[in-house]
Coordinates of C-alpha atoms in Angstrom, one line a residue:
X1 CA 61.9 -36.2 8.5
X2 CA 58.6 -37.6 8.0
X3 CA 55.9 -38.7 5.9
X4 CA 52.0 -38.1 7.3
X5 CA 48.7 -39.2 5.9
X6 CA 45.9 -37.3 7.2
X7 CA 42.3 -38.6 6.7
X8 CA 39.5 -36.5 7.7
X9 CA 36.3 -37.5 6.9
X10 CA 33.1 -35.0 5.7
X11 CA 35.5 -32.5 6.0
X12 CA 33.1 -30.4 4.3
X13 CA 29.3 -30.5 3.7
X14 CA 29.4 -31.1 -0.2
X15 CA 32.3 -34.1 0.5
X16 CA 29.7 -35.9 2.4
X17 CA 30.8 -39.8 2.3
X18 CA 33.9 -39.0 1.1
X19 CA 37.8 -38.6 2.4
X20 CA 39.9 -35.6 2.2
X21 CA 43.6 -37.3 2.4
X22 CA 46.6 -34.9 2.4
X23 CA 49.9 -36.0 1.8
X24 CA 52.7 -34.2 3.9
X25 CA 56.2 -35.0 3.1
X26 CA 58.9 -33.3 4.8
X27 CA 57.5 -32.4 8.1
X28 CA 58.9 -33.4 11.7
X29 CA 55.6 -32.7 13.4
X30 CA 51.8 -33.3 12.5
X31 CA 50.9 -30.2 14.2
X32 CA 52.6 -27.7 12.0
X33 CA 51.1 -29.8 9.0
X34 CA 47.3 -28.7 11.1
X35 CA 48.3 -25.4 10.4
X36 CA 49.2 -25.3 6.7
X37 CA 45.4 -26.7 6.1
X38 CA 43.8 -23.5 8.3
X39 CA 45.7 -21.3 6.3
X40 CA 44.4 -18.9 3.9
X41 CA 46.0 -21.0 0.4
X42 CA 44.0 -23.9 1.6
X43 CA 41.5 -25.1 -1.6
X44 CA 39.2 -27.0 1.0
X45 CA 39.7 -24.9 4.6
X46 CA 40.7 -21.7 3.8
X47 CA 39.8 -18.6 5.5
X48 CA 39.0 -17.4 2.0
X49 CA 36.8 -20.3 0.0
X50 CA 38.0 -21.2 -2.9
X51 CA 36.4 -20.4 -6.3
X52 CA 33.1 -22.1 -6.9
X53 CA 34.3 -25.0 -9.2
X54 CA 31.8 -28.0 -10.5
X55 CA 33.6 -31.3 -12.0
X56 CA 33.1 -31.5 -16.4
X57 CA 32.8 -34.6 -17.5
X58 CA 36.2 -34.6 -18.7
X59 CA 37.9 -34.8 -15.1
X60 CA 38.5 -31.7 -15.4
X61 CA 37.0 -28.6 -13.4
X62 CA 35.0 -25.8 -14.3
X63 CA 35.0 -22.2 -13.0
X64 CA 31.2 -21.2 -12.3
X65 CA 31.6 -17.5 -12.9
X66 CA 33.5 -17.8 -15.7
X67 CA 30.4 -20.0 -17.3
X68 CA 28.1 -17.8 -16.2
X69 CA 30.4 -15.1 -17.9
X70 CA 30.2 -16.7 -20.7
X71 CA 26.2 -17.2 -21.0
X72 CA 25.8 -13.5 -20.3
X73 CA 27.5 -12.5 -23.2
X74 CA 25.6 -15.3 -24.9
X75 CA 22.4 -13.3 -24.4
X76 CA 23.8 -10.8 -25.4
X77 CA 24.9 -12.0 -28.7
X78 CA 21.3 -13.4 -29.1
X79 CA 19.8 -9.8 -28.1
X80 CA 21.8 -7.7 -30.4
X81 CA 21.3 -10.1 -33.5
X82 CA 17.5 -10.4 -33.4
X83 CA 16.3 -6.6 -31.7
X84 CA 19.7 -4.9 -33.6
X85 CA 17.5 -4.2 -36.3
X86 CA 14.5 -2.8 -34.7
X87 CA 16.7 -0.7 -32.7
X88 CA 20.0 0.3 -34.6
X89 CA 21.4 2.2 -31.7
X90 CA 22.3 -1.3 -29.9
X91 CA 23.7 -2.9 -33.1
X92 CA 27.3 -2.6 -33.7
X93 CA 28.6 1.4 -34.8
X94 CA 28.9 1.8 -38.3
X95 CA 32.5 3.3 -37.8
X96 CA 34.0 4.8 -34.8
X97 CA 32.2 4.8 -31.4
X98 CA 31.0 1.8 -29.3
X99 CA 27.3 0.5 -28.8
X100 CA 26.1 -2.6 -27.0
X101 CA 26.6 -5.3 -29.9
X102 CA 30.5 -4.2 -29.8
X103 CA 31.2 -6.0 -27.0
X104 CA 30.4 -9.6 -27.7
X105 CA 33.1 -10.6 -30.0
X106 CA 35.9 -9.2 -27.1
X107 CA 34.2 -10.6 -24.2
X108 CA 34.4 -13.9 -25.9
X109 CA 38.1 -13.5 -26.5
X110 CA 38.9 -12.7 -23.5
X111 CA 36.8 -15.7 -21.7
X112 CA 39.4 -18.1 -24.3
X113 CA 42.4 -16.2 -22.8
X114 CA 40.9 -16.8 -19.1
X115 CA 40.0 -20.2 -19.9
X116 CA 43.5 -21.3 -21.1
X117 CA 45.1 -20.1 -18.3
X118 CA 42.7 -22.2 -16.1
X119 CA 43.4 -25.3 -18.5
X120 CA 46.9 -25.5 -18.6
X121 CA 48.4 -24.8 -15.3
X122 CA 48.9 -28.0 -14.5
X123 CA 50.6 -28.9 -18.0
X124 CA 52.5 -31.9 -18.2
X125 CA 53.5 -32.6 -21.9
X126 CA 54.2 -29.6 -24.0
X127 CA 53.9 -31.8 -27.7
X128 CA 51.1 -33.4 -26.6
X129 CA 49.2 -30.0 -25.7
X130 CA 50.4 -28.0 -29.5
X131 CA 48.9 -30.9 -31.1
X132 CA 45.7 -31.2 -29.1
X133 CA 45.6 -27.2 -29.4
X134 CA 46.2 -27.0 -33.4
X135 CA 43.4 -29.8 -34.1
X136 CA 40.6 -27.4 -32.0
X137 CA 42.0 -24.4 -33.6
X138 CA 41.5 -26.4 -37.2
X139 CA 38.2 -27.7 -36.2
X140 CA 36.8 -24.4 -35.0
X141 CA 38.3 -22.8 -38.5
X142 CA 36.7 -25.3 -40.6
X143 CA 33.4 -25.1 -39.0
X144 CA 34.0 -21.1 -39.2
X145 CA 34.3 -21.5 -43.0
X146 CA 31.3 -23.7 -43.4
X147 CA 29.1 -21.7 -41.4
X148 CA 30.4 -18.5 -42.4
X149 CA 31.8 -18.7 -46.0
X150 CA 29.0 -18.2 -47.7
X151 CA 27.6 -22.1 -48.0
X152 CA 24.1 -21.3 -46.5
X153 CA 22.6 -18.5 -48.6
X154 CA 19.9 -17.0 -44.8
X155 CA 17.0 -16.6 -44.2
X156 CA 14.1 -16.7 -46.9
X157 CA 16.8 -19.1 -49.2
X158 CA 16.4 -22.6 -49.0
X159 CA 19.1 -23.0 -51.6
X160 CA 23.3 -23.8 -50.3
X161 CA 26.8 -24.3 -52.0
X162 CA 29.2 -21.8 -52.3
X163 CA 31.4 -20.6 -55.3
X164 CA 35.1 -21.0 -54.1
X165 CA 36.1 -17.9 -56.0
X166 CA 33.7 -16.2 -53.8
X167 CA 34.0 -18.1 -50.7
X168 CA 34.2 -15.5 -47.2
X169 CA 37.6 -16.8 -45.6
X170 CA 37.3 -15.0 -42.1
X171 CA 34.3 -14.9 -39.9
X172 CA 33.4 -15.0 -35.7
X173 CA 34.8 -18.8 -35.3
X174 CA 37.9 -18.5 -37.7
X175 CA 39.1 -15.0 -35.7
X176 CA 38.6 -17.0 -32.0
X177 CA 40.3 -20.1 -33.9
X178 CA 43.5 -17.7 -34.7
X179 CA 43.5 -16.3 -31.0
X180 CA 42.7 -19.4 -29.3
X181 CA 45.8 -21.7 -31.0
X182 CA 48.2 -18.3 -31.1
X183 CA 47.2 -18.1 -27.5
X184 CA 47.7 -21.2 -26.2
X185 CA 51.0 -21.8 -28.2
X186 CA 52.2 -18.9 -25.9
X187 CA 50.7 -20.4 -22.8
X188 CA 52.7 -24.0 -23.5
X189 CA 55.8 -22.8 -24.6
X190 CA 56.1 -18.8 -23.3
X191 CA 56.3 -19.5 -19.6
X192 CA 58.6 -20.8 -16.9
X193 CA 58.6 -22.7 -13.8
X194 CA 59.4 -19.9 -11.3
X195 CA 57.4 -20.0 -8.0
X196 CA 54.6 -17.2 -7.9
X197 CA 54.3 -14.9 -4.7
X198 CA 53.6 -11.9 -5.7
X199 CA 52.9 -9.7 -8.2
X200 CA 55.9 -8.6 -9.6
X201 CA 57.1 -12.7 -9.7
X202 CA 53.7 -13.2 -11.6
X203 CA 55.0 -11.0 -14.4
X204 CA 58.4 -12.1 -14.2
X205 CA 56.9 -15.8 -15.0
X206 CA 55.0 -14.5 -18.0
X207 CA 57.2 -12.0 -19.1
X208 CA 57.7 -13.6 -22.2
X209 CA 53.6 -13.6 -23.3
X210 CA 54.0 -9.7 -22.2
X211 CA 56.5 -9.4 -24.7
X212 CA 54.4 -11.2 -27.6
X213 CA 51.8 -8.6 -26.1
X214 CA 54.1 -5.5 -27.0
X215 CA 55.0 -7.0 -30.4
X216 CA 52.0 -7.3 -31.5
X217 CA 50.2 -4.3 -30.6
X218 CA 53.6 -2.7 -32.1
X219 CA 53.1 -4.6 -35.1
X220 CA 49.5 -3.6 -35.5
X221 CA 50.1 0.0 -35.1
X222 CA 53.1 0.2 -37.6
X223 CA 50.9 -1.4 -40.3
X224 CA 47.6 0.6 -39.5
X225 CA 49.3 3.9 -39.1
X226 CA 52.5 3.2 -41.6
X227 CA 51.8 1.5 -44.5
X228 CA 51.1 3.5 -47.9
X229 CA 47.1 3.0 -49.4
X230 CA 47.1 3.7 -52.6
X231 CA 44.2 4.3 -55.4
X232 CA 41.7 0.8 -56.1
X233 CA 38.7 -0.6 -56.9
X234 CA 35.7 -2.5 -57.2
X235 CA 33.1 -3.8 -59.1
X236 CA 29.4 -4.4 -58.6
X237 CA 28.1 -6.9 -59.0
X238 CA 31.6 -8.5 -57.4
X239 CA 30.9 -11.4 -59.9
X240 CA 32.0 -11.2 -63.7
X241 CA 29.5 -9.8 -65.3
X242 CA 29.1 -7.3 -68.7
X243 CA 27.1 -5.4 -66.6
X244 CA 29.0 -4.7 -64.0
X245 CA 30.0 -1.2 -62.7
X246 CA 33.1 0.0 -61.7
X247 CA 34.0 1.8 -59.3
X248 CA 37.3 3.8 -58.5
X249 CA 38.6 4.8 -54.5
X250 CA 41.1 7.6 -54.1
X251 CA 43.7 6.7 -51.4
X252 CA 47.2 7.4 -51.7
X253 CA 47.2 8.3 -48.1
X254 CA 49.3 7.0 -45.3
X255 CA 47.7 6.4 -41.4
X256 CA 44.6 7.1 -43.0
X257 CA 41.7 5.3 -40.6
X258 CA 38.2 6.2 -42.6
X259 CA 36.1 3.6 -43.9
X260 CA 37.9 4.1 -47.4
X261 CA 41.5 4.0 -47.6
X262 CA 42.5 2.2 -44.3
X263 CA 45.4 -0.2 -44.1
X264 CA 43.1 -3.1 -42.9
X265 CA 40.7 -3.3 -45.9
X266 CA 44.0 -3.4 -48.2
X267 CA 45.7 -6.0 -46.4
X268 CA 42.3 -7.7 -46.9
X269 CA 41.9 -6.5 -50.3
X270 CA 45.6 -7.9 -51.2
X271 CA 46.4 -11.0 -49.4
X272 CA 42.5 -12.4 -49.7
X273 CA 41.2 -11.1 -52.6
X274 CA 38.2 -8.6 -52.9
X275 CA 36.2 -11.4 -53.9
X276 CA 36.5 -13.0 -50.8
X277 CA 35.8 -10.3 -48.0
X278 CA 31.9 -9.9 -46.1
X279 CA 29.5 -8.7 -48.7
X280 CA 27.7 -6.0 -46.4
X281 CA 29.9 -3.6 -44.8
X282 CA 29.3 -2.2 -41.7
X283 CA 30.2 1.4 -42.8
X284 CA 26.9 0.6 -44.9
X285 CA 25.3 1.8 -42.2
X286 CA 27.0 5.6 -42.0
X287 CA 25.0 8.6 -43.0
X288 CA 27.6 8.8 -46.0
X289 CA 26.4 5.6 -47.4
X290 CA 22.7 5.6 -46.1
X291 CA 19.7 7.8 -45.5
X292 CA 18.5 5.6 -42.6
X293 CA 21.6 5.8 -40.5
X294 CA 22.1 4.0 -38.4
X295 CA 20.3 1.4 -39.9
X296 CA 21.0 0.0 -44.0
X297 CA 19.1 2.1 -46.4
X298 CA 19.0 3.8 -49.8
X299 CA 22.1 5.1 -50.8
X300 CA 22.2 9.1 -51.0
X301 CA 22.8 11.0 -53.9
X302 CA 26.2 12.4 -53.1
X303 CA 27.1 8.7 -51.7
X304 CA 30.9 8.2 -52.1
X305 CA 32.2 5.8 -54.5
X306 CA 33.6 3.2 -51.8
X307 CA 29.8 2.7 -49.7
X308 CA 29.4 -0.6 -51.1
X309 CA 32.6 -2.1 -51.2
X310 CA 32.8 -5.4 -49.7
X311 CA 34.9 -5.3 -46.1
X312 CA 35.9 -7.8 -43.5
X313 CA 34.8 -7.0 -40.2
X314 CA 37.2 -10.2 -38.7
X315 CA 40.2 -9.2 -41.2
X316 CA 44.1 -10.0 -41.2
X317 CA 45.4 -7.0 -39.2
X318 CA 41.8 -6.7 -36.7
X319 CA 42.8 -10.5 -35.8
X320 CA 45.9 -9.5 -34.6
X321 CA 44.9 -6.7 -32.5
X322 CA 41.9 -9.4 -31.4
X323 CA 44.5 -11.9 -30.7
X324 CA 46.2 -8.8 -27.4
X325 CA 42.6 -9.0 -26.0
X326 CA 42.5 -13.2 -25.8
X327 CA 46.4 -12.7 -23.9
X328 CA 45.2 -10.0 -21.3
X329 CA 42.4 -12.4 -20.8
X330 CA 44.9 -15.2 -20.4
X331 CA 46.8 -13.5 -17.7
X332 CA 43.0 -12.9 -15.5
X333 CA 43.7 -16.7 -16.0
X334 CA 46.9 -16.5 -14.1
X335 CA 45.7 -14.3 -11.6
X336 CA 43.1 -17.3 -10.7
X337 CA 45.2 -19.9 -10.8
X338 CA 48.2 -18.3 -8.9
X339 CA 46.6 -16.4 -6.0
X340 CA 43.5 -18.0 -3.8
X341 CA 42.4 -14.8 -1.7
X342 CA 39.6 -13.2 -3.2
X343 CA 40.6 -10.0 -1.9
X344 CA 43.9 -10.0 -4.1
X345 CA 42.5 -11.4 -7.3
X346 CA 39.7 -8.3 -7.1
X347 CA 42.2 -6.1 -6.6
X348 CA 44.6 -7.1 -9.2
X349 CA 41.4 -7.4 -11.5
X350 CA 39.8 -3.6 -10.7
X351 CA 42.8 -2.1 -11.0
X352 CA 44.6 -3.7 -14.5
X353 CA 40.5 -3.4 -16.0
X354 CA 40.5 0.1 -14.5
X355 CA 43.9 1.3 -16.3
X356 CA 43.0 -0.4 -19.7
X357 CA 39.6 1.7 -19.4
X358 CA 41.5 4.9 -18.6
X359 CA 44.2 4.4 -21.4
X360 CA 41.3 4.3 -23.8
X361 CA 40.3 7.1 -22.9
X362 CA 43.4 8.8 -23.6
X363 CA 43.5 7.3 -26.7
X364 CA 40.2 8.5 -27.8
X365 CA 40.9 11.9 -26.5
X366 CA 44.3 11.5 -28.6
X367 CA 42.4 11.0 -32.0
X368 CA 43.1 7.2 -31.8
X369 CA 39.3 6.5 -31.7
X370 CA 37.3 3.1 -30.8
X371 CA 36.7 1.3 -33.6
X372 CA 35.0 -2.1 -33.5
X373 CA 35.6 -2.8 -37.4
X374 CA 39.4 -2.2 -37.2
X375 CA 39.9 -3.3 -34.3
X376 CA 41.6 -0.3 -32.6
X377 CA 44.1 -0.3 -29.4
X378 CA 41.9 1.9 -28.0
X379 CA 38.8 -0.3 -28.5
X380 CA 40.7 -3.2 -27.5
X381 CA 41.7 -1.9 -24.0
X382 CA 38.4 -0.9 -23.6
X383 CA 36.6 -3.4 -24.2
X384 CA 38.9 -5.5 -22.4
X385 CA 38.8 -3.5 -19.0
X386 CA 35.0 -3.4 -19.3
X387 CA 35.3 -7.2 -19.8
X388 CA 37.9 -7.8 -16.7
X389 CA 35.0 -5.6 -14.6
X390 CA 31.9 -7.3 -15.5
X391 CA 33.9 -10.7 -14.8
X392 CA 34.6 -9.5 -11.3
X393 CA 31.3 -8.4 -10.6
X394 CA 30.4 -11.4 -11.4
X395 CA 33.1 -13.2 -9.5
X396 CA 31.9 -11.1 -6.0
X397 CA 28.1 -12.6 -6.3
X398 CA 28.8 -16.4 -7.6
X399 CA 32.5 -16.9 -5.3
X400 CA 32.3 -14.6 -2.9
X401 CA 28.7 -14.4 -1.7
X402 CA 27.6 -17.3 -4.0
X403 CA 24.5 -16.7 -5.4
X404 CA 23.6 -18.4 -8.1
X405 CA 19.9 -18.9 -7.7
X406 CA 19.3 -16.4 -10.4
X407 CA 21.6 -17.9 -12.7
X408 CA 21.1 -21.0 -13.4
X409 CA 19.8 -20.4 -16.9
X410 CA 22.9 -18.6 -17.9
X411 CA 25.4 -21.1 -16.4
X412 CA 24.0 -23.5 -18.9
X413 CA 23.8 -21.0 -21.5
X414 CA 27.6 -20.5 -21.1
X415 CA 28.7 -24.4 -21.0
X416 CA 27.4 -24.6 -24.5
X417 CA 27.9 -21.1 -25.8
X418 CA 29.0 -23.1 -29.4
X419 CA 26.3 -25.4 -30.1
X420 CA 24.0 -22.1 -29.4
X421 CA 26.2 -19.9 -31.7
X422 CA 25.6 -22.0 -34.5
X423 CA 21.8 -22.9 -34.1
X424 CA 20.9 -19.2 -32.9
X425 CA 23.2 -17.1 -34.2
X426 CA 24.4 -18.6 -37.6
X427 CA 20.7 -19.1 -38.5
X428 CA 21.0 -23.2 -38.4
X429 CA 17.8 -23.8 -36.6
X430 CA 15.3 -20.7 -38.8
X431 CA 16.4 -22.4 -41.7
X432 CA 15.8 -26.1 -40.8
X433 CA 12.4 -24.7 -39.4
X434 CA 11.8 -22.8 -43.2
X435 CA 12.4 -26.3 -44.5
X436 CA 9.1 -27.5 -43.3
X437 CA 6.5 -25.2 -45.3
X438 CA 2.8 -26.1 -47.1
X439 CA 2.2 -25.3 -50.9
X440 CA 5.1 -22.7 -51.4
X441 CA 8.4 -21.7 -49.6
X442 CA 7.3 -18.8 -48.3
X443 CA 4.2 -20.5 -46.1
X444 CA 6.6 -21.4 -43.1
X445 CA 6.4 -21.9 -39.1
X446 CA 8.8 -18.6 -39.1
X447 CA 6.9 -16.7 -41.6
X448 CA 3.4 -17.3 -40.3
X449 CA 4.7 -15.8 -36.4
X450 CA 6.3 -12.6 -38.1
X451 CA 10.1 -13.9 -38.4
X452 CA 12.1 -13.9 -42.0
X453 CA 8.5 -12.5 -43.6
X454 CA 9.3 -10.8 -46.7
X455 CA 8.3 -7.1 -47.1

């Protein structure tokens, strides 16, 4: 039994200059070592090409389509936010249904789930990657607070600080903090080292995150559909005042999943404190609480007592339903990083993106409706098969046929999808630009081009 070092040189036209050195340990013969590099599993000379990867400067690599994923739905963020208000039928749904702004916040969980199984397949110490996982998750959470808590006071406010009775504890960052650590504690410690060959060995390896799947989603739908609601209320304005109102909600309903007496506004309500939930609910926005709907608006006269009743849209019990979609993105990861051939990982793709679509379905049909606010099974699965199809259509054009002349600008887009968040979407960069005004506040670069003007 031998040991072989092979050593081809420009093996392949982007190695120019460089050596391709295989090691081969346990072979009697060179030639049947020739044959394992022409065969299909081969990164380098594989019938099938490997995934278009580009070194980060961290040593590690970088899956094209997946950026390029992840820019798209960048756009998309940037769309919704700014044209949402001009055309309300594109911003999220006031209560059940699904519009285009409903899709960002899963696509994004389910590009964490993709990308963790991509960054710890090769894992080597299991301390060292909890640690390094809990300190991102902490740092993403902090900046999710101080973004999103209530510090900066938007557009047309050049005051900040925020009261810490009234600070907002959950936001966009804090609910992909949750996923991303719960996620990739299930990743380091939910796995084991059996050899992948097929599909049913895939799920045998990861049977244990399939579990955590089923315990959850069991776990979300025995709260939502089993705990008791009973009677509460509200004030307004929410800070102590003498002149604040007070309004009363009748509940005292079980399963119930309206904007009023559902069990993930009183998990809110009780473990955070009304004081500290998102000041303008979505359900703002329904033609019970507004004569514009879909857009805000006057309230009607018969508006029910619970329209302006602050809500989470990132709650408790939504983060844990959020939390499925980041693990059925993790195991598109697995897909990737156990099978080479295109041809399987499409497959495996169209057809797990295709059932979660179709089980949707049935669940809507059912009466267990799409819901972006509570996060619903249904809405998860289909927004997660929607998610697993758009990434393989991308997938065909950047690996397969690899074109990527026409995005270029999203491939950047998607490799710093954070830093944009914050200056774009969280308003950093209008309100540095508000900061710079002549004579009065109000006389702004923003306000003078038609952006943040006060009607």
């Amino acid at each position: 039994m031998g040991s072989y070092q092979l050593i081809k040189e420009n093996i392949n036209p982007h190695l120019q200059g460089n050596k391709c050195i295989l090691r081969i340990e346990g072979r009697d013969d060179v030639e049947s070592a020739l044959s394992e590099l022409d065969s299909s599993s081969s990164p380098i000379l594989g019938r099938n090409a490997a995934s278009r990867c580009i070194p980060s400067a961290s040593g590690t690599t970088r899956l094209v389509s997946l950026d390029i994923f992840r820019g798209f739905t960048v756009a998309l963020m940037i769309l919704v936010d700014n044209a949402g208000g001009f055309f309300p039928a594109i911003n999220h749904s006031p209560w059940n249904g699904l519009t285009l702004a409903d899709f960002v916040m899963p696509f994004f969980l389910f590009m964490v789930g993709i990308s963790l199984g991509l960054a710890y397949k090769n894992l080597t110490c299991r301390g060292a990657a909890s640690k390094k996982a809990m300190l991102r998750a902490l740092k993403l959470l902090t900046l999710g607070v101080f973004l999103q808590g209530g510090y900066f006071h938007g557009i047309n406010n050049l005051t900040y600080g925020v009261d810490m009775y009234q600070i907002r504890w959950m936001g966009i960052l804090q609910r992909i903090a949750i996923a991303y650590f719960l996620v990739a504690a299930c990743e380091i410690w939910l796995r084991n080292d059996d050899k992948v060959n097929s599909e049913l060995s895939l799920l045998k390896k990861y049977r244990r995150q399939w579990v955590v799947v089923l315990m959850l989603t069991a776990l979300y739908l025995l709260l939502l559909y089993g705990l008791y609601v009973p009677d509460w209320e509200y004030q307004i304005p929410i800070e102590a005042s003498s002149s604040a109102k007070v309004y009363s909600v009748k509940c005292g309903v079980h399963g119930d999943t309206g904007p009023a007496c559902n069990a993930v506004g009183m998990i809110d309500r009780k473990i955070l404190g009304i004081h500290h939930l998102y000041r303008r609910p979505i359900y703002a926005r329904t033609k019970q609480c507004s004569i514009n709907s879909p857009d805000y608006g006057p309230l009607p006269p018969d508006a029910p007592s619970w329209c302006q009743a602050p809500f989470d849209p990132e709650g408790i019990l939504s983060t844990v339903m959020a939390t499925v979609s980041c693990l059925l993105g993790l195991q598109y990861g697995h897909i990737i990083v156990h099978f080479k051939d295109h041809k399987t990982r499409l497959l495996q793709w169209f057809v797990h993106s295709c059932g979660l679509v179709a089980l949707a379905v049935i669940c809507e049909v059912c009466g267990m409706h799409i819901n972006k606010v509570l996060y619903s099974f249904s809405y998860m699965c289909f927004t997660t098969g929607a998610a697993g199809i758009l990434f393989a259509a991308i997938y065909i054009m950047v690996d397969v046929y690899g074109y990527t002349r026409l995005t270029v600008v999203l491939e950047w887009m998607g490799k710093h999808a954070l830093m944009i968040f914050i200056l774009v979407a969280c308003n950093v960069v209008p309100l540095i630009l508000q900061g710079f005004y002549w004579g009065q506040p109000h006389n702004n670069i923003l306000t003078s081009i038609g952006i943040g003007a006060q009607g």
